[in-house]
Amino acid sequence: MTDVENIEKLIKDIFNRKKTIKLKDNTNRCIAPLNRSPLNMFAYNFINRLRRLNEKFKDNPDAINDICEKIKNIGEATQSHWAGPYSELIALDFYTQFSDFIKISYINILPINEHKNSIPALNGQKEKIDIDICLNLRNTSIYTDVKSFNSVHIQIFDQIFENVELFALKKTGKNILIGVDNLSSIDYIDVKNNLGCEIKKIEEMLKNAILKSSRLLS
């Protein structure tokens, strides 16, 4: 069973909903641990989170469908793009722990003409506002939009390494492993503006190094 087939099975087993993901050979760092035995702590907690969400929203078919769509989005994601829908499920699970005191709504599409003082309306957005979670308090409602902060340099290097590793396998018939020092202290803007522009150059340098090493070893 592939990682994608496993996440489809989890959706069916927990929510009794059928969701189909086209690319059956896709994987990422979120769904891969869910398909390993024994389950590690991340996978154990993730599956329990899905069960809690199903219990909380079992009487709300629309919410259950939206939750299943987010899980499907996680299964469709490449590299670290699963972090967005995953973060939404984390936030939803957290807030539902207080559902005895707060009514939770998920997901809300709001007509923008009914919320003219909202930030999207003031920024010129038209027709509707896509809100992730609404916290309905006694005297007011709080609308939230969940965001995740990804490591942009890791995304860039993952893209480079994947291309170079495929190149090495094709040209030399060997699998290679490429690593990089921790760059988390480098400013986000510097990484995006400089490293992002050097992707092709870095790829070519690594590919040339692989070809040179292959000739020396042959």
PDB file of C-alpha atoms in Angstrom:
ATOM      1  CA  MET A   1       0.000   0.000   0.000  1.00  0.00           C
ATOM      2  CA  THR A   2       1.437   3.371  -1.008  1.00  0.00           C
ATOM      3  CA  ASP A   3       1.468   6.372   1.337  1.00  0.00           C
ATOM      4  CA  VAL A   4      -1.365   7.950  -0.675  1.00  0.00           C
ATOM      5  CA  GLU A   5      -3.469   4.768  -0.588  1.00  0.00           C
ATOM      6  CA  ASN A   6      -2.915   4.626   3.154  1.00  0.00           C
ATOM      7  CA  ILE A   7      -4.153   8.202   3.725  1.00  0.00           C
ATOM      8  CA  GLU A   8      -7.201   7.437   1.555  1.00  0.00           C
ATOM      9  CA  LYS A   9      -7.860   4.401   3.764  1.00  0.00           C
ATOM     10  CA  LEU A  10      -7.506   6.488   6.934  1.00  0.00           C
ATOM     11  CA  ILE A  11     -10.093   8.962   5.642  1.00  0.00           C
ATOM     12  CA  LYS A  12     -12.471   6.098   4.896  1.00  0.00           C
ATOM     13  CA  ASP A  13     -11.870   4.265   8.184  1.00  0.00           C
ATOM     14  CA  ILE A  14     -12.153   7.336  10.437  1.00  0.00           C
ATOM     15  CA  PHE A  15     -14.692   9.550   8.649  1.00  0.00           C
ATOM     16  CA  ASN A  16     -16.474   7.027   6.419  1.00  0.00           C
ATOM     17  CA  ARG A  17     -15.830   9.278   3.439  1.00  0.00           C
ATOM     18  CA  LYS A  18     -14.239   8.279   0.153  1.00  0.00           C
ATOM     19  CA  LYS A  19     -11.592  10.674  -1.152  1.00  0.00           C
ATOM     20  CA  THR A  20      -9.470   9.865  -4.182  1.00  0.00           C
ATOM     21  CA  ILE A  21      -5.966  11.219  -4.790  1.00  0.00           C
ATOM     22  CA  LYS A  22      -4.810  10.855  -8.401  1.00  0.00           C
ATOM     23  CA  LEU A  23      -1.043  10.521  -7.916  1.00  0.00           C
ATOM     24  CA  LYS A  24      -0.809   7.244  -5.999  1.00  0.00           C
ATOM     25  CA  ASP A  25       2.988   7.341  -5.791  1.00  0.00           C
ATOM     26  CA  ASN A  26       3.111  10.760  -4.133  1.00  0.00           C
ATOM     27  CA  THR A  27       4.544  11.081  -0.639  1.00  0.00           C
ATOM     28  CA  ASN A  28       5.699  13.715   1.809  1.00  0.00           C
ATOM     29  CA  ARG A  29       6.983  13.975   5.355  1.00  0.00           C
ATOM     30  CA  CYS A  30       3.467  14.057   6.771  1.00  0.00           C
ATOM     31  CA  ILE A  31       1.838  11.044   5.133  1.00  0.00           C
ATOM     32  CA  ALA A  32       4.936   8.814   5.013  1.00  0.00           C
ATOM     33  CA  PRO A  33       5.076   8.183   8.805  1.00  0.00           C
ATOM     34  CA  LEU A  34       1.375   7.268   8.771  1.00  0.00           C
ATOM     35  CA  ASN A  35       2.212   4.273   6.575  1.00  0.00           C
ATOM     36  CA  ARG A  36       5.015   2.841   8.731  1.00  0.00           C
ATOM     37  CA  SER A  37       4.873   0.209  11.439  1.00  0.00           C
ATOM     38  CA  PRO A  38       5.198   0.683  14.300  1.00  0.00           C
ATOM     39  CA  LEU A  39       3.739   4.191  14.272  1.00  0.00           C
ATOM     40  CA  ASN A  40       6.038   6.894  15.588  1.00  0.00           C
ATOM     41  CA  MET A  41       4.805   9.598  17.969  1.00  0.00           C
ATOM     42  CA  PHE A  42       3.950  12.020  15.143  1.00  0.00           C
ATOM     43  CA  ALA A  43       1.785   9.456  13.336  1.00  0.00           C
ATOM     44  CA  TYR A  44       0.118   8.300  16.564  1.00  0.00           C
ATOM     45  CA  ASN A  45      -0.811  11.881  17.497  1.00  0.00           C
ATOM     46  CA  PHE A  46      -1.961  12.729  13.967  1.00  0.00           C
ATOM     47  CA  ILE A  47      -4.331   9.764  13.732  1.00  0.00           C
ATOM     48  CA  ASN A  48      -5.733  10.492  17.195  1.00  0.00           C
ATOM     49  CA  ARG A  49      -6.290  14.099  16.118  1.00  0.00           C
ATOM     50  CA  LEU A  50      -8.363  12.924  13.155  1.00  0.00           C
ATOM     51  CA  ARG A  51     -10.441  10.733  15.435  1.00  0.00           C
ATOM     52  CA  ARG A  52     -11.090  13.643  17.792  1.00  0.00           C
ATOM     53  CA  LEU A  53     -12.182  15.843  14.888  1.00  0.00           C
ATOM     54  CA  ASN A  54     -14.533  13.161  13.626  1.00  0.00           C
ATOM     55  CA  GLU A  55     -16.073  12.849  17.086  1.00  0.00           C
ATOM     56  CA  LYS A  56     -16.516  16.608  17.403  1.00  0.00           C
ATOM     57  CA  PHE A  57     -18.078  17.158  13.961  1.00  0.00           C
ATOM     58  CA  LYS A  58     -19.815  13.824  13.320  1.00  0.00           C
ATOM     59  CA  ASP A  59     -23.217  15.551  13.327  1.00  0.00           C
ATOM     60  CA  ASN A  60     -22.072  18.169  10.783  1.00  0.00           C
ATOM     61  CA  PRO A  61     -21.649  16.499   7.349  1.00  0.00           C
ATOM     62  CA  ASP A  62     -20.413  19.691   5.682  1.00  0.00           C
ATOM     63  CA  ALA A  63     -17.650  20.186   8.266  1.00  0.00           C
ATOM     64  CA  ILE A  64     -16.643  16.525   8.003  1.00  0.00           C
ATOM     65  CA  ASN A  65     -16.386  16.861   4.228  1.00  0.00           C
ATOM     66  CA  ASP A  66     -14.250  20.016   4.565  1.00  0.00           C
ATOM     67  CA  ILE A  67     -11.960  18.254   7.041  1.00  0.00           C
ATOM     68  CA  CYS A  68     -11.594  15.277   4.689  1.00  0.00           C
ATOM     69  CA  GLU A  69     -10.744  17.658   1.848  1.00  0.00           C
ATOM     70  CA  LYS A  70      -7.949  19.150   3.960  1.00  0.00           C
ATOM     71  CA  ILE A  71      -6.585  15.669   4.660  1.00  0.00           C
ATOM     72  CA  LYS A  72      -6.783  14.954   0.925  1.00  0.00           C
ATOM     73  CA  ASN A  73      -4.844  18.198   0.297  1.00  0.00           C
ATOM     74  CA  ILE A  74      -2.136  16.904   2.633  1.00  0.00           C
ATOM     75  CA  GLY A  75      -1.935  13.679   0.616  1.00  0.00           C
ATOM     76  CA  GLU A  76      -1.699  15.625  -2.657  1.00  0.00           C
ATOM     77  CA  ALA A  77       1.030  17.976  -1.440  1.00  0.00           C
ATOM     78  CA  THR A  78       4.651  17.739  -2.515  1.00  0.00           C
ATOM     79  CA  GLN A  79       7.680  18.694  -0.448  1.00  0.00           C
ATOM     80  CA  SER A  80       6.603  20.890   2.488  1.00  0.00           C
ATOM     81  CA  HIS A  81       3.365  22.190   0.963  1.00  0.00           C
ATOM     82  CA  TRP A  82       1.417  19.882   3.279  1.00  0.00           C
ATOM     83  CA  ALA A  83       2.175  22.313   6.136  1.00  0.00           C
ATOM     84  CA  GLY A  84      -0.729  24.663   5.267  1.00  0.00           C
ATOM     85  CA  PRO A  85      -3.665  22.224   5.463  1.00  0.00           C
ATOM     86  CA  TYR A  86      -1.946  20.380   8.312  1.00  0.00           C
ATOM     87  CA  SER A  87      -1.749  23.622  10.328  1.00  0.00           C
ATOM     88  CA  GLU A  88      -5.467  24.241   9.779  1.00  0.00           C
ATOM     89  CA  LEU A  89      -6.303  20.826  11.235  1.00  0.00           C
ATOM     90  CA  ILE A  90      -3.996  21.477  14.189  1.00  0.00           C
ATOM     91  CA  ALA A  91      -5.727  24.790  14.937  1.00  0.00           C
ATOM     92  CA  LEU A  92      -9.181  23.277  14.527  1.00  0.00           C
ATOM     93  CA  ASP A  93      -8.327  20.419  16.879  1.00  0.00           C
ATOM     94  CA  PHE A  94      -6.948  22.876  19.453  1.00  0.00           C
ATOM     95  CA  TYR A  95      -9.995  25.139  19.452  1.00  0.00           C
ATOM     96  CA  THR A  96     -12.443  22.251  19.632  1.00  0.00           C
ATOM     97  CA  GLN A  97     -10.970  21.368  23.019  1.00  0.00           C
ATOM     98  CA  PHE A  98     -12.936  24.415  24.234  1.00  0.00           C
ATOM     99  CA  SER A  99     -16.139  23.599  22.365  1.00  0.00           C
ATOM    100  CA  ASP A 100     -18.077  23.370  25.630  1.00  0.00           C
ATOM    101  CA  PHE A 101     -17.581  27.137  25.933  1.00  0.00           C
ATOM    102  CA  ILE A 102     -17.129  28.250  22.317  1.00  0.00           C
ATOM    103  CA  LYS A 103     -19.122  27.240  19.263  1.00  0.00           C
ATOM    104  CA  ILE A 104     -16.681  26.380  16.478  1.00  0.00           C
ATOM    105  CA  SER A 105     -17.535  26.777  12.784  1.00  0.00           C
ATOM    106  CA  TYR A 106     -15.394  25.287   9.989  1.00  0.00           C
ATOM    107  CA  ILE A 107     -15.042  26.458   7.159  1.00  0.00           C
ATOM    108  CA  ASN A 108     -16.747  29.813   6.527  1.00  0.00           C
ATOM    109  CA  ILE A 109     -17.187  31.623   3.229  1.00  0.00           C
ATOM    110  CA  LEU A 110     -18.313  35.144   4.096  1.00  0.00           C
ATOM    111  CA  PRO A 111     -19.978  37.633   1.680  1.00  0.00           C
ATOM    112  CA  ILE A 112     -17.621  40.571   1.568  1.00  0.00           C
ATOM    113  CA  ASN A 113     -20.448  43.138   1.377  1.00  0.00           C
ATOM    114  CA  GLU A 114     -21.532  42.021   4.855  1.00  0.00           C
ATOM    115  CA  HIS A 115     -18.043  42.608   6.276  1.00  0.00           C
ATOM    116  CA  LYS A 116     -17.010  45.942   4.784  1.00  0.00           C
ATOM    117  CA  ASN A 117     -14.651  46.775   7.653  1.00  0.00           C
ATOM    118  CA  SER A 118     -12.704  43.530   7.364  1.00  0.00           C
ATOM    119  CA  ILE A 119      -9.064  43.555   6.281  1.00  0.00           C
ATOM    120  CA  PRO A 120      -9.809  41.752   2.953  1.00  0.00           C
ATOM    121  CA  ALA A 121     -12.517  44.305   2.150  1.00  0.00           C
ATOM    122  CA  LEU A 122     -10.237  47.223   3.001  1.00  0.00           C
ATOM    123  CA  ASN A 123      -7.551  45.647   0.786  1.00  0.00           C
ATOM    124  CA  GLY A 124      -9.928  45.600  -2.159  1.00  0.00           C
ATOM    125  CA  GLN A 125     -10.917  41.940  -2.166  1.00  0.00           C
ATOM    126  CA  LYS A 126     -14.208  41.260  -3.970  1.00  0.00           C
ATOM    127  CA  GLU A 127     -17.242  39.022  -3.456  1.00  0.00           C
ATOM    128  CA  LYS A 128     -16.154  36.673  -0.637  1.00  0.00           C
ATOM    129  CA  ILE A 129     -13.751  36.032   2.222  1.00  0.00           C
ATOM    130  CA  ASP A 130     -12.388  32.534   2.774  1.00  0.00           C
ATOM    131  CA  ILE A 131     -12.132  32.022   6.543  1.00  0.00           C
ATOM    132  CA  ASP A 132     -10.689  28.867   8.090  1.00  0.00           C
ATOM    133  CA  ILE A 133     -12.246  28.877  11.555  1.00  0.00           C
ATOM    134  CA  CYS A 134     -14.899  30.985  13.255  1.00  0.00           C
ATOM    135  CA  LEU A 135     -15.060  31.196  17.054  1.00  0.00           C
ATOM    136  CA  ASN A 136     -18.591  32.135  18.025  1.00  0.00           C
ATOM    137  CA  LEU A 137     -18.449  33.766  21.452  1.00  0.00           C
ATOM    138  CA  ARG A 138     -21.443  34.945  23.456  1.00  0.00           C
ATOM    139  CA  ASN A 139     -21.348  38.542  22.246  1.00  0.00           C
ATOM    140  CA  THR A 140     -19.139  38.420  19.180  1.00  0.00           C
ATOM    141  CA  SER A 141     -17.550  36.197  16.533  1.00  0.00           C
ATOM    142  CA  ILE A 142     -13.826  35.897  15.844  1.00  0.00           C
ATOM    143  CA  TYR A 143     -12.792  34.912  12.324  1.00  0.00           C
ATOM    144  CA  THR A 144      -9.389  33.312  11.857  1.00  0.00           C
ATOM    145  CA  ASP A 145      -7.195  32.492   8.886  1.00  0.00           C
ATOM    146  CA  VAL A 146      -4.532  29.906   9.730  1.00  0.00           C
ATOM    147  CA  LYS A 147      -1.070  30.297   8.213  1.00  0.00           C
ATOM    148  CA  SER A 148       2.092  28.220   8.415  1.00  0.00           C
ATOM    149  CA  PHE A 149       5.687  29.412   8.272  1.00  0.00           C
ATOM    150  CA  ASN A 150       7.808  27.210   6.023  1.00  0.00           C
ATOM    151  CA  SER A 151      11.575  27.144   5.812  1.00  0.00           C
ATOM    152  CA  VAL A 152      12.089  28.655   2.379  1.00  0.00           C
ATOM    153  CA  HIS A 153      15.754  27.597   2.077  1.00  0.00           C
ATOM    154  CA  ILE A 154      14.822  23.984   2.777  1.00  0.00           C
ATOM    155  CA  GLN A 155      12.156  24.134   0.058  1.00  0.00           C
ATOM    156  CA  ILE A 156      14.685  25.487  -2.435  1.00  0.00           C
ATOM    157  CA  PHE A 157      17.331  22.901  -1.584  1.00  0.00           C
ATOM    158  CA  ASP A 158      14.790  20.065  -1.639  1.00  0.00           C
ATOM    159  CA  GLN A 159      13.937  21.061  -5.190  1.00  0.00           C
ATOM    160  CA  ILE A 160      17.620  21.188  -6.183  1.00  0.00           C
ATOM    161  CA  PHE A 161      18.493  17.889  -4.501  1.00  0.00           C
ATOM    162  CA  GLU A 162      15.563  16.038  -6.071  1.00  0.00           C
ATOM    163  CA  ASN A 163      16.596  17.151  -9.567  1.00  0.00           C
ATOM    164  CA  VAL A 164      20.281  16.346  -9.000  1.00  0.00           C
ATOM    165  CA  GLU A 165      19.581  12.938  -7.435  1.00  0.00           C
ATOM    166  CA  LEU A 166      17.415  11.952 -10.417  1.00  0.00           C
ATOM    167  CA  PHE A 167      20.165  13.182 -12.744  1.00  0.00           C
ATOM    168  CA  ALA A 168      22.781  11.082 -10.915  1.00  0.00           C
ATOM    169  CA  LEU A 169      20.645   7.943 -11.046  1.00  0.00           C
ATOM    170  CA  LYS A 170      20.044   8.398 -14.758  1.00  0.00           C
ATOM    171  CA  LYS A 171      23.677   9.181 -15.655  1.00  0.00           C
ATOM    172  CA  THR A 172      25.563   6.859 -13.290  1.00  0.00           C
ATOM    173  CA  GLY A 173      22.992   4.283 -12.214  1.00  0.00           C
ATOM    174  CA  LYS A 174      23.746   5.112  -8.582  1.00  0.00           C
ATOM    175  CA  ASN A 175      21.785   6.688  -5.768  1.00  0.00           C
ATOM    176  CA  ILE A 176      23.451   9.656  -4.117  1.00  0.00           C
ATOM    177  CA  LEU A 177      22.791  11.552  -0.920  1.00  0.00           C
ATOM    178  CA  ILE A 178      23.235  15.328  -0.758  1.00  0.00           C
ATOM    179  CA  GLY A 179      23.169  17.362   2.452  1.00  0.00           C
ATOM    180  CA  VAL A 180      23.432  20.994   3.433  1.00  0.00           C
ATOM    181  CA  ASP A 181      24.464  22.798   6.601  1.00  0.00           C
ATOM    182  CA  ASN A 182      21.743  24.368   8.745  1.00  0.00           C
ATOM    183  CA  LEU A 183      20.843  27.737   7.221  1.00  0.00           C
ATOM    184  CA  SER A 184      18.017  28.653   9.590  1.00  0.00           C
ATOM    185  CA  SER A 185      19.846  31.752  10.840  1.00  0.00           C
ATOM    186  CA  ILE A 186      19.967  33.324   7.375  1.00  0.00           C
ATOM    187  CA  ASP A 187      17.408  36.056   6.786  1.00  0.00           C
ATOM    188  CA  TYR A 188      14.329  34.983   4.824  1.00  0.00           C
ATOM    189  CA  ILE A 189      14.592  37.881   2.359  1.00  0.00           C
ATOM    190  CA  ASP A 190      18.264  37.128   1.653  1.00  0.00           C
ATOM    191  CA  VAL A 191      17.472  33.480   1.005  1.00  0.00           C
ATOM    192  CA  LYS A 192      14.554  34.214  -1.313  1.00  0.00           C
ATOM    193  CA  ASN A 193      16.268  37.004  -3.242  1.00  0.00           C
ATOM    194  CA  ASN A 194      19.704  35.400  -3.585  1.00  0.00           C
ATOM    195  CA  LEU A 195      19.463  31.636  -3.223  1.00  0.00           C
ATOM    196  CA  GLY A 196      16.272  31.507  -5.269  1.00  0.00           C
ATOM    197  CA  CYS A 197      18.027  33.145  -8.193  1.00  0.00           C
ATOM    198  CA  GLU A 198      20.939  30.685  -8.054  1.00  0.00           C
ATOM    199  CA  ILE A 199      18.953  27.435  -8.355  1.00  0.00           C
ATOM    200  CA  LYS A 200      20.103  26.594 -11.903  1.00  0.00           C
ATOM    201  CA  LYS A 201      23.703  27.523 -11.137  1.00  0.00           C
ATOM    202  CA  ILE A 202      23.811  25.315  -8.029  1.00  0.00           C
ATOM    203  CA  GLU A 203      22.185  22.440  -9.923  1.00  0.00           C
ATOM    204  CA  GLU A 204      24.739  22.647 -12.731  1.00  0.00           C
ATOM    205  CA  MET A 205      27.671  22.746 -10.304  1.00  0.00           C
ATOM    206  CA  LEU A 206      26.408  19.642  -8.491  1.00  0.00           C
ATOM    207  CA  LYS A 207      25.714  17.800 -11.746  1.00  0.00           C
ATOM    208  CA  ASN A 208      29.222  18.603 -13.023  1.00  0.00           C
ATOM    209  CA  ALA A 209      30.706  17.372  -9.734  1.00  0.00           C
ATOM    210  CA  ILE A 210      28.785  14.094 -10.087  1.00  0.00           C
ATOM    211  CA  LEU A 211      29.990  13.565 -13.653  1.00  0.00           C
ATOM    212  CA  LYS A 212      33.581  14.365 -12.660  1.00  0.00           C
ATOM    213  CA  SER A 213      33.482  11.960  -9.708  1.00  0.00           C
ATOM    214  CA  SER A 214      31.948   9.271 -11.905  1.00  0.00           C
ATOM    215  CA  ARG A 215      34.801   9.590 -14.443  1.00  0.00           C
ATOM    216  CA  LEU A 216      37.425   9.407 -11.676  1.00  0.00           C
ATOM    217  CA  LEU A 217      35.883   6.244 -10.237  1.00  0.00           C
ATOM    218  CA  SER A 218      35.391   4.494 -13.568  1.00  0.00           C
TER     219      SER A 218
END
